[in-house]
């Protein structure tokens, strides 16, 4: 049975296929061709709300200050371990990428130099094609093993931290395929980066390490009953994602801000400190090993991240040079506008490509995805080879290149300053500028654009930018692990360097520093594509080690974001929307406050009673896809008659009376006007010894029930199904809300035989501890997989010790903005709507708060005015 997603309507929606066209229109799921959301998938919501039930309270009662301190200490140790492991994953990826890339370029360079004289360049191209296609083929095969490993993984992690569970996104198999596949993708010459997948890899490490178990490797199964909830896992995933950013860019503070800005919907001071500590551990772990391996200087910490921007510093011989001046800010703002336009164009083209793939590539056999990846690799390799051989210019090697800042910059690239210079088809003392950009690792090409002075012609930069723009756009989205940060930085750096060359050549601004304009161009284009502001500003500042760049980078990113947002969303948000993930934004629009909770809630409830027969629970679980059920009792005036001869009904009514005893006593002391209150269990209790008033007329009763938005409910007998012969009172019978029980909890109770016989007291029912209730987390058994033959269907389950008796609730008159803020900031999965007298009238899930659903309800609201 397909599960209702994520809360697409986790507790209250049926399967999508059962919706009528009218319902789809109301839900906003019919769009024009341009805005169509392509094949939707059901996603589950993560449950961040803490269930304060009896097993949980037993843990609190047994925990003293020492145990709490030990618990917190274990958490810090795990956070540190996540950072270290993420750094080691980055080291693994970086080491093999460098190894494969160096071997490939050395082989191709020697072949080109040899074939230039013999006239066998076609053989050199075939060698390059053979290596690249092999690497890309291996990367595609890994994605076939774990499809969620494709792409950068940032959209998936953003969804996870927002509260949506994407299937398989944090599994061990995912991080293995992701880390191994991305090194093959980068080594295969595709225009992708390894920094984005590092964020996904760190998040997977954060999710899996504290569990001490693995579904892929079932032998890894340690008895560690702690941190087995979505609430705890979310904190570790936040730390892991931040560690991935820190390892990729050497930016621990930027990683912390990235996790806060782009991911988590819930944050607190303690989590900030843990995330920063995890990011620091990842940065210095990677720095320690990379510095020791590459320079043999263990403990020197010379390489903070996978991507190093080098040192921005004017040559000592150039007294007029400044990194940037106040006059340059005007050019930076213009570059931000152009970067936003370019980013919006990039996102628009990539969105169309993604739609085409979803319609024409993904439905076909998986081999077609591999063939598409090989086609992209083939095209990229041929264009790079031809552009380097035909379009490159032979430029004179300047002697100044070996002095001052340029020498320092090149030493960052490699131990040999001349190793990054490619002399394909060029005579002595000259080099091929196009080949120098294309036949080097992307990080080396970025450093060339940042730190080399006057080494690339405007024509070369223009052609390089155009090719990289188009091929990167085509590449992002194919079935290989791929990042977008480095291609965007490289593309933007070429744009910025081109602007600097034009300003020097045609306007005569000789004082400008070309590296600054390359950096600003990289920030403008990257900001126009991903639309990040705070975190990206800090990441770039930490990567440059130059605080003076803070103001121009921040202004450029803000302008690029504002310009791009005028046309479309960021690239990650676009891919999230195309997949139909119910992502919740930071806040709702002002116009949404015209709606109330009663306007967006789902009124058709499926619920359980405090004491319910096993056959009823099994029927409910097998015939619905809801993930939570309100626990309710009914309000009846003739309770005494129903209590006679039926132990099940008697238990339910006794529970209702016991649970409201204090409240009922308080109500007796209130004014006599309480008698006129709408029907509820309180009035029944108050009037227990008072003669009942005359029933209202039929029309008044019907009007009252319709105004209070009651909906059809089954009667008290769990064994009976809805009947068309119900009276109006039965159809609109009010229900007293007592708590919320999850599907996973009900299945666990049935699986472990927690029940009692009708001839016995509910006290005879076995009790489960919190560890036993969460033992199967995160893969709880399905109701269809249980062997219930040993259970008597007439046995009764008392769910009250295991339900959440105090979930967050809202009034039907609560404004949508308040509902949205409560739901998002607290990380809820279900939000019951309870009226003033404690009766549940509906429920709100993630689906009811998505932008599309709210827009549809707002249009419906205007139509009824």
JSON list of N, CA, C and O in Angstrom, two decimals, residues 149-156 178 196-201 476 480-484 572:
[
{"chain": "A", "resi": 149, "resn": "UNK", "atom": "N", "xyz": [21.37, 9.11, -5.26]},
{"chain": "A", "resi": 149, "resn": "UNK", "atom": "CA", "xyz": [22.75, 9.62, -5.25]},
{"chain": "A", "resi": 149, "resn": "UNK", "atom": "C", "xyz": [23.02, 10.56, -6.42]},
{"chain": "A", "resi": 149, "resn": "UNK", "atom": "O", "xyz": [24.09, 11.18, -6.47]},
{"chain": "A", "resi": 150, "resn": "UNK", "atom": "N", "xyz": [22.10, 10.69, -7.37]},
{"chain": "A", "resi": 150, "resn": "UNK", "atom": "CA", "xyz": [22.30, 11.58, -8.51]},
{"chain": "A", "resi": 150, "resn": "UNK", "atom": "C", "xyz": [22.22, 13.02, -8.06]},
{"chain": "A", "resi": 150, "resn": "UNK", "atom": "O", "xyz": [21.60, 13.36, -7.06]},
{"chain": "A", "resi": 151, "resn": "UNK", "atom": "N", "xyz": [22.87, 13.90, -8.83]},
{"chain": "A", "resi": 151, "resn": "UNK", "atom": "CA", "xyz": [22.82, 15.32, -8.53]},
{"chain": "A", "resi": 151, "resn": "UNK", "atom": "C", "xyz": [23.71, 15.70, -7.37]},
{"chain": "A", "resi": 151, "resn": "UNK", "atom": "O", "xyz": [24.57, 14.94, -6.92]},
{"chain": "A", "resi": 152, "resn": "UNK", "atom": "N", "xyz": [23.47, 16.90, -6.86]},
{"chain": "A", "resi": 152, "resn": "UNK", "atom": "CA", "xyz": [24.30, 17.40, -5.76]},
{"chain": "A", "resi": 152, "resn": "UNK", "atom": "C", "xyz": [23.81, 16.91, -4.41]},
{"chain": "A", "resi": 152, "resn": "UNK", "atom": "O", "xyz": [24.58, 16.82, -3.46]},
{"chain": "A", "resi": 153, "resn": "UNK", "atom": "N", "xyz": [22.52, 16.62, -4.30]},
{"chain": "A", "resi": 153, "resn": "UNK", "atom": "CA", "xyz": [21.97, 16.19, -3.02]},
{"chain": "A", "resi": 153, "resn": "UNK", "atom": "C", "xyz": [21.51, 17.33, -2.14]},
{"chain": "A", "resi": 153, "resn": "UNK", "atom": "O", "xyz": [20.84, 17.11, -1.12]},
{"chain": "A", "resi": 154, "resn": "UNK", "atom": "N", "xyz": [21.83, 18.57, -2.52]},
{"chain": "A", "resi": 154, "resn": "UNK", "atom": "CA", "xyz": [21.43, 19.71, -1.69]},
{"chain": "A", "resi": 154, "resn": "UNK", "atom": "C", "xyz": [19.91, 19.87, -1.64]},
{"chain": "A", "resi": 154, "resn": "UNK", "atom": "O", "xyz": [19.35, 20.12, -0.57]},
{"chain": "A", "resi": 155, "resn": "UNK", "atom": "N", "xyz": [19.18, 19.73, -2.77]},
{"chain": "A", "resi": 155, "resn": "UNK", "atom": "CA", "xyz": [17.72, 19.82, -2.65]},
{"chain": "A", "resi": 155, "resn": "UNK", "atom": "C", "xyz": [17.14, 18.77, -1.71]},
{"chain": "A", "resi": 155, "resn": "UNK", "atom": "O", "xyz": [16.21, 19.07, -0.94]},
{"chain": "A", "resi": 156, "resn": "UNK", "atom": "N", "xyz": [17.67, 17.55, -1.75]},
{"chain": "A", "resi": 156, "resn": "UNK", "atom": "CA", "xyz": [17.14, 16.50, -0.88]},
{"chain": "A", "resi": 156, "resn": "UNK", "atom": "C", "xyz": [17.41, 16.80, 0.59]},
{"chain": "A", "resi": 156, "resn": "UNK", "atom": "O", "xyz": [16.53, 16.61, 1.44]},
{"chain": "A", "resi": 178, "resn": "UNK", "atom": "N", "xyz": [27.44, 8.00, -3.59]},
{"chain": "A", "resi": 178, "resn": "UNK", "atom": "CA", "xyz": [27.63, 9.44, -3.82]},
{"chain": "A", "resi": 178, "resn": "UNK", "atom": "C", "xyz": [29.11, 9.79, -3.85]},
{"chain": "A", "resi": 178, "resn": "UNK", "atom": "O", "xyz": [29.60, 10.44, -4.79]},
{"chain": "A", "resi": 196, "resn": "UNK", "atom": "N", "xyz": [29.27, 20.17, -3.77]},
{"chain": "A", "resi": 196, "resn": "UNK", "atom": "CA", "xyz": [27.86, 19.93, -3.44]},
{"chain": "A", "resi": 196, "resn": "UNK", "atom": "C", "xyz": [27.61, 18.55, -2.87]},
{"chain": "A", "resi": 196, "resn": "UNK", "atom": "O", "xyz": [26.94, 18.41, -1.83]},
{"chain": "A", "resi": 197, "resn": "UNK", "atom": "N", "xyz": [28.08, 17.49, -3.51]},
{"chain": "A", "resi": 197, "resn": "UNK", "atom": "CA", "xyz": [27.90, 16.15, -2.93]},
{"chain": "A", "resi": 197, "resn": "UNK", "atom": "C", "xyz": [28.53, 15.98, -1.56]},
{"chain": "A", "resi": 197, "resn": "UNK", "atom": "O", "xyz": [28.12, 15.10, -0.80]},
{"chain": "A", "resi": 198, "resn": "UNK", "atom": "N", "xyz": [29.52, 16.80, -1.22]},
{"chain": "A", "resi": 198, "resn": "UNK", "atom": "CA", "xyz": [30.09, 16.72, 0.12]},
{"chain": "A", "resi": 198, "resn": "UNK", "atom": "C", "xyz": [29.05, 17.08, 1.18]},
{"chain": "A", "resi": 198, "resn": "UNK", "atom": "O", "xyz": [29.05, 16.53, 2.29]},
{"chain": "A", "resi": 199, "resn": "UNK", "atom": "N", "xyz": [28.16, 18.01, 0.86]},
{"chain": "A", "resi": 199, "resn": "UNK", "atom": "CA", "xyz": [27.12, 18.40, 1.80]},
{"chain": "A", "resi": 199, "resn": "UNK", "atom": "C", "xyz": [26.17, 17.22, 2.03]},
{"chain": "A", "resi": 199, "resn": "UNK", "atom": "O", "xyz": [25.80, 16.92, 3.17]},
{"chain": "A", "resi": 200, "resn": "UNK", "atom": "N", "xyz": [25.80, 16.55, 0.95]},
{"chain": "A", "resi": 200, "resn": "UNK", "atom": "CA", "xyz": [24.94, 15.37, 1.07]},
{"chain": "A", "resi": 200, "resn": "UNK", "atom": "C", "xyz": [25.66, 14.27, 1.85]},
{"chain": "A", "resi": 200, "resn": "UNK", "atom": "O", "xyz": [25.06, 13.63, 2.72]},
{"chain": "A", "resi": 201, "resn": "UNK", "atom": "N", "xyz": [26.92, 14.05, 1.54]},
{"chain": "A", "resi": 201, "resn": "UNK", "atom": "CA", "xyz": [27.67, 13.00, 2.24]},
{"chain": "A", "resi": 201, "resn": "UNK", "atom": "C", "xyz": [27.76, 13.27, 3.73]},
{"chain": "A", "resi": 201, "resn": "UNK", "atom": "O", "xyz": [27.59, 12.36, 4.56]},
{"chain": "A", "resi": 476, "resn": "UNK", "atom": "N", "xyz": [23.96, 19.47, -15.40]},
{"chain": "A", "resi": 476, "resn": "UNK", "atom": "CA", "xyz": [23.32, 19.39, -14.09]},
{"chain": "A", "resi": 476, "resn": "UNK", "atom": "C", "xyz": [21.93, 18.78, -14.22]},
{"chain": "A", "resi": 476, "resn": "UNK", "atom": "O", "xyz": [21.03, 19.36, -14.82]},
{"chain": "A", "resi": 480, "resn": "UNK", "atom": "N", "xyz": [24.27, 11.26, -12.71]},
{"chain": "A", "resi": 480, "resn": "UNK", "atom": "CA", "xyz": [25.58, 11.08, -12.09]},
{"chain": "A", "resi": 480, "resn": "UNK", "atom": "C", "xyz": [25.63, 11.98, -10.86]},
{"chain": "A", "resi": 480, "resn": "UNK", "atom": "O", "xyz": [24.95, 13.01, -10.83]},
{"chain": "A", "resi": 481, "resn": "UNK", "atom": "N", "xyz": [26.40, 11.63, -9.84]},
{"chain": "A", "resi": 481, "resn": "UNK", "atom": "CA", "xyz": [26.59, 12.57, -8.73]},
{"chain": "A", "resi": 481, "resn": "UNK", "atom": "C", "xyz": [27.32, 13.80, -9.22]},
{"chain": "A", "resi": 481, "resn": "UNK", "atom": "O", "xyz": [28.36, 13.72, -9.88]},
{"chain": "A", "resi": 482, "resn": "UNK", "atom": "N", "xyz": [26.77, 14.96, -8.94]},
{"chain": "A", "resi": 482, "resn": "UNK", "atom": "CA", "xyz": [27.35, 16.18, -9.51]},
{"chain": "A", "resi": 482, "resn": "UNK", "atom": "C", "xyz": [27.01, 17.37, -8.64]},
{"chain": "A", "resi": 482, "resn": "UNK", "atom": "O", "xyz": [25.91, 17.47, -8.09]},
{"chain": "A", "resi": 483, "resn": "UNK", "atom": "N", "xyz": [27.98, 18.27, -8.52]},
{"chain": "A", "resi": 483, "resn": "UNK", "atom": "CA", "xyz": [27.77, 19.51, -7.81]},
{"chain": "A", "resi": 483, "resn": "UNK", "atom": "C", "xyz": [27.73, 20.69, -8.77]},
{"chain": "A", "resi": 483, "resn": "UNK", "atom": "O", "xyz": [28.13, 20.57, -9.93]},
{"chain": "A", "resi": 484, "resn": "UNK", "atom": "N", "xyz": [27.25, 21.81, -8.27]},
{"chain": "A", "resi": 484, "resn": "UNK", "atom": "CA", "xyz": [27.08, 22.99, -9.13]},
{"chain": "A", "resi": 484, "resn": "UNK", "atom": "C", "xyz": [27.91, 24.17, -8.66]},
{"chain": "A", "resi": 484, "resn": "UNK", "atom": "O", "xyz": [28.03, 25.16, -9.38]},
{"chain": "A", "resi": 572, "resn": "UNK", "atom": "N", "xyz": [17.94, 25.12, -6.72]},
{"chain": "A", "resi": 572, "resn": "UNK", "atom": "CA", "xyz": [17.55, 24.04, -5.82]},
{"chain": "A", "resi": 572, "resn": "UNK", "atom": "C", "xyz": [16.05, 24.06, -5.56]},
{"chain": "A", "resi": 572, "resn": "UNK", "atom": "O", "xyz": [15.40, 23.00, -5.50]}
]
